[in-house]
Amino acid sequence: MSFLKDFSKSLLDAINKLRGSTGDEAALKEFIRDIQRILLKADVNVNIVLEISKKLQEKIKEEPPQGFTRKDLILKELYDSLIEILGGRTKHRLQLNPDSLNVIMLVGIQGSGKTTTAAKLAYYLKNRNYKVGLVCADTYRLGAYHQLKQLAEKINVPFYGEPDAKDSIELALKGIEALSDKCNVIIVDTAGRHKNEQALIEEMKLMASKINPTHVILVIDATIGQAAYNQAKAFNEATKIGSIILTKLDGSAKGGGAISAAKATNSRVIFVGLGEKIEEFEEFDPVSFTNQLLGLGDIDLLSRKIEEARIEQKIKAEKFMRGEFNLKELVEQIKEFRKLGPLSKLLSLLPGFSIELPEDALKEAEKNLDKWEAIINSMTKEEIANPKIIDKSRARRIARGSGTDVKDVEKLLMAYNMMKRNVKRLKRLGFNVPIK
Ligand code: GDP
Ligand code: MG
């Protein structure tokens, strides 16, 4: 099976296993181990795998926003991490100027897929209304001329080459000259007979200094996995106008390693080759690539929902700290706080925390939370919004309705008033609501 399908399937299997589990700590840990195994199998560098595992592990301890589970949190983290190791949220594009001549020089070691990619890119750009021409500057390999000529004929774009030429730079210059009046994009296919990064880069520099391309693209065979790191790094250091095309992502078990290695060097991957056919070629976007891997983009959706919930929670907490809360919101917020640990412990971490602060009220609040919930459920909307209207007779009615004592109702009201007064003081002391 191909890398993409294989990688995607193992990720989906792990995700479905997690979704079907109870989501307890053991299940989450097993999920993390599954992910580690899958990433390592895709040849992602072990340090990157450890980094991701650490981030996933942190989610086991974290409290999810209301309405979400730890399973959700960990899936979101996986999603974000995948996007990150595959290139981040910025999509890099090939920037062409339609009003002037663009000369694209393709470099890469022999067999990496340059000639195929030259034709794929030509076809891709032709379909986007560029006038594309192909130049064969490979004087090294027998058959290079015929290979590109055939491809050019197949996709019907102008071609320049000489079957018996000796000097590749001279040939490239002649080709550019010959095609420049009918084309605005000229793609120069080179020999790249080197197996070693440094020699390849030297050759590229020499040629680039003579033909002065507007773009240099390094073609890397993704089946080499994380070994792509050295090539991408040397290349990235050598040229400012360079970007990368990864080929054979279809056929390699190590594709993930190649993409993440390129990202680790801060290189810009702009296209990927996904098969031998001309049209098996795509612009590379880490986000949509990740969505393809994880299927249907539902984790993308989940991820956005979690973000929204967090923002909502933050707004609520900020309102709370301004003392803007009704009784119901007080109970909700105390519950939120409680998830972070005992309130008294939380407060004790604050510098300058003194006894005049409502520790008693908070302790009381913690103890009485369930009772308070019942009390509030017996109140009318008006009473919740404006507890001042709760007089003795209302308090009796509420107590009866909630199976509590009038004293409990009074205690709640007292705590509420005290909290309202005191949060403002907390805020002045620099107490910020801890938000994940
Ligand atoms: P060059 O030596 O760098 O010019 O490499 P070629 O373009 O001649 O390609 C070498 C081999 O890789 C050929 O058999 C191509 O069909 C194959 N190839 C190139 N790109 C891809 C790709 O994206 N997927 C697959 N499966 N094969 C590819
Ligand atoms: Mg070639």
mmCIF file of C-alpha atoms and ligand atoms in Angstrom, residues 107-118 120 138 141 147 151 189-192 219 221 246-252 272-277 280-281, ligand 1:
data_model
loop_
_atom_site.group_PDB
_atom_site.id
_atom_site.type_symbol
_atom_site.label_atom_id
_atom_site.label_comp_id
_atom_site.label_asym_id
_atom_site.label_seq_id
_atom_site.Cartn_x
_atom_site.Cartn_y
_atom_site.Cartn_z
ATOM 1 C CA VAL A 107 17.848 20.610 -9.533
ATOM 2 C CA GLY A 108 18.137 17.337 -7.660
ATOM 3 C CA ILE A 109 20.064 14.130 -7.669
ATOM 4 C CA GLN A 110 19.629 11.677 -10.471
ATOM 5 C CA GLY A 111 16.426 9.677 -10.273
ATOM 6 C CA SER A 112 14.758 12.103 -7.862
ATOM 7 C CA GLY A 113 12.094 12.812 -10.449
ATOM 8 C CA LYS A 114 13.251 16.087 -12.034
ATOM 9 C CA THR A 115 12.307 15.324 -15.616
ATOM 10 C CA THR A 116 8.910 13.945 -14.660
ATOM 11 C CA THR A 117 8.366 16.928 -12.370
ATOM 12 C CA ALA A 118 9.394 19.386 -15.107
ATOM 13 C CA LYS A 120 4.102 17.893 -14.371
ATOM 14 C CA ASP A 138 20.800 17.392 -19.157
ATOM 15 C CA ARG A 141 22.296 11.059 -19.360
ATOM 16 C CA GLN A 147 12.396 11.678 -22.313
ATOM 17 C CA LEU A 151 6.666 14.566 -22.364
ATOM 18 C CA ASP A 189 15.550 20.427 -16.419
ATOM 19 C CA THR A 190 19.121 19.689 -15.319
ATOM 20 C CA ALA A 191 21.254 16.575 -14.985
ATOM 21 C CA GLY A 192 21.992 16.416 -11.267
ATOM 22 C CA VAL A 219 13.391 17.987 -6.355
ATOM 23 C CA ASP A 221 12.619 11.818 -3.713
ATOM 24 C CA LEU A 246 8.817 16.208 -2.940
ATOM 25 C CA THR A 247 8.201 13.376 -5.350
ATOM 26 C CA LYS A 248 7.013 9.802 -4.946
ATOM 27 C CA LEU A 249 4.930 10.545 -1.890
ATOM 28 C CA ASP A 250 2.597 7.902 -3.207
ATOM 29 C CA GLY A 251 5.032 5.068 -3.102
ATOM 30 C CA SER A 252 7.012 5.617 0.040
ATOM 31 C CA VAL A 272 4.256 17.090 -4.083
ATOM 32 C CA GLY A 273 4.374 14.333 -6.660
ATOM 33 C CA LEU A 274 1.823 11.619 -6.019
ATOM 34 C CA GLY A 275 2.390 9.202 -8.876
ATOM 35 C CA GLU A 276 4.076 8.687 -12.219
ATOM 36 C CA LYS A 277 1.303 10.271 -14.248
ATOM 37 C CA GLU A 280 -0.473 13.185 -10.163
ATOM 38 C CA PHE A 281 0.903 16.386 -8.776
HETATM 39 P P1 GDP B 1 15.352 12.460 -12.821
HETATM 40 O O1 GDP B 1 16.515 11.555 -13.014
HETATM 41 O O2 GDP B 1 15.520 13.268 -11.582
HETATM 42 O O3 GDP B 1 15.048 13.284 -14.004
HETATM 43 O O4 GDP B 1 14.091 11.516 -12.532
HETATM 44 P P2 GDP B 1 12.929 11.089 -13.504
HETATM 45 O O5 GDP B 1 11.992 12.178 -13.747
HETATM 46 O O6 GDP B 1 13.508 10.440 -14.723
HETATM 47 O O7 GDP B 1 12.185 10.003 -12.621
HETATM 48 C C1 GDP B 1 12.766 8.843 -12.104
HETATM 49 C C2 GDP B 1 11.676 7.813 -11.865
HETATM 50 O O8 GDP B 1 10.817 8.247 -10.824
HETATM 51 C C3 GDP B 1 10.797 7.569 -13.071
HETATM 52 O O9 GDP B 1 10.535 6.205 -13.170
HETATM 53 C C4 GDP B 1 9.515 8.327 -12.732
HETATM 54 O O10 GDP B 1 8.380 7.754 -13.339
HETATM 55 C C5 GDP B 1 9.465 8.162 -11.252
HETATM 56 N N1 GDP B 1 8.707 9.224 -10.580
HETATM 57 C C6 GDP B 1 8.878 10.569 -10.626
HETATM 58 N N2 GDP B 1 7.978 11.209 -9.859
HETATM 59 C C7 GDP B 1 7.205 10.264 -9.292
HETATM 60 C C8 GDP B 1 6.097 10.292 -8.355
HETATM 61 O O11 GDP B 1 5.640 11.325 -7.864
HETATM 62 N N3 GDP B 1 5.594 9.087 -7.990
HETATM 63 C C9 GDP B 1 6.078 7.904 -8.495
HETATM 64 N N4 GDP B 1 5.506 6.775 -8.067
HETATM 65 N N5 GDP B 1 7.099 7.851 -9.347
HETATM 66 C C10 GDP B 1 7.672 9.009 -9.750
#
